[in-house]
């Protein structure tokens, strides 16, 4: 069965701290996306990772992809309250149109 | 202009009713999806259309029927609504193939069945 699992599911962290969210997937894929969702809102695209070893950075967030390990990470540097949201990874199953979402990580940043 | 737009944003209806949700994208994408997000925030793929052709049909009850009149529109019709259908439904679009982009999402339709 195809699985896209994120770890942790919930993350409460203090402002200024660093942390990493992990996304493991069980299928062959060379395309992975990270999204952010605020409560009651839609999904906002953060990163598009299209090849093994891809690394993208935007502000305090950095995403990477290891297709051989079937693993992507989302690293948070010096967290701020505005980063509080739910983060999803999403995997395109190789040679299909199927876009499968991870379980989501709910991040809460407190002072 | 909104890239992917869904209507309505909120839908409250009684069990047994039939309802439709509409989705339109103006991005020129060739692939559209319907996702269901439950109360635990899990996003489950329901259907995918590529150039008006049904590509993905996950294990969704027959009461759910997607329709794509053209590649810019993908509507979702639900018959005989049940309490368990209450969720947020998201439409998304992307372009598959060379230059594939990430999926862009509509604002969601919060369906409440009472």
XYZ file of C-alpha atoms in Angstrom, chain A residues 31 33 35 37 41-43 45 48 88 92 97-101 103, chain B residues 33 35 37 41-43 55-56 58 90 96 100-103 105-106:
34
model
C 8.695 14.901 -7.706
C 6.107 19.243 -3.078
C 2.594 22.885 1.143
C -2.090 25.257 5.267
C -7.561 28.143 4.514
C -6.425 26.489 1.343
C -3.037 24.950 0.601
C 2.746 25.842 -2.325
C 8.905 22.071 -5.633
C 2.154 18.783 4.094
C 3.745 12.374 -7.421
C -0.794 11.796 -12.368
C -1.386 10.621 -8.838
C -0.474 13.246 -6.222
C -0.539 11.737 -2.749
C -0.343 13.836 0.392
C -0.281 12.941 6.957
C -8.174 16.827 -9.015
C -9.465 15.931 -2.711
C -9.954 16.710 3.767
C -6.820 17.204 8.190
C -5.920 14.136 6.139
C -6.061 14.910 2.427
C -7.437 9.187 -14.967
C -7.737 8.415 -11.274
C -9.964 6.102 -5.990
C -10.572 20.848 -2.469
C 1.572 17.071 -16.229
C 5.201 20.009 -14.729
C 4.193 22.412 -12.001
C 3.002 21.828 -8.494
C -0.745 21.556 -7.926
C -5.598 24.536 -4.938
C -8.963 26.204 -4.757
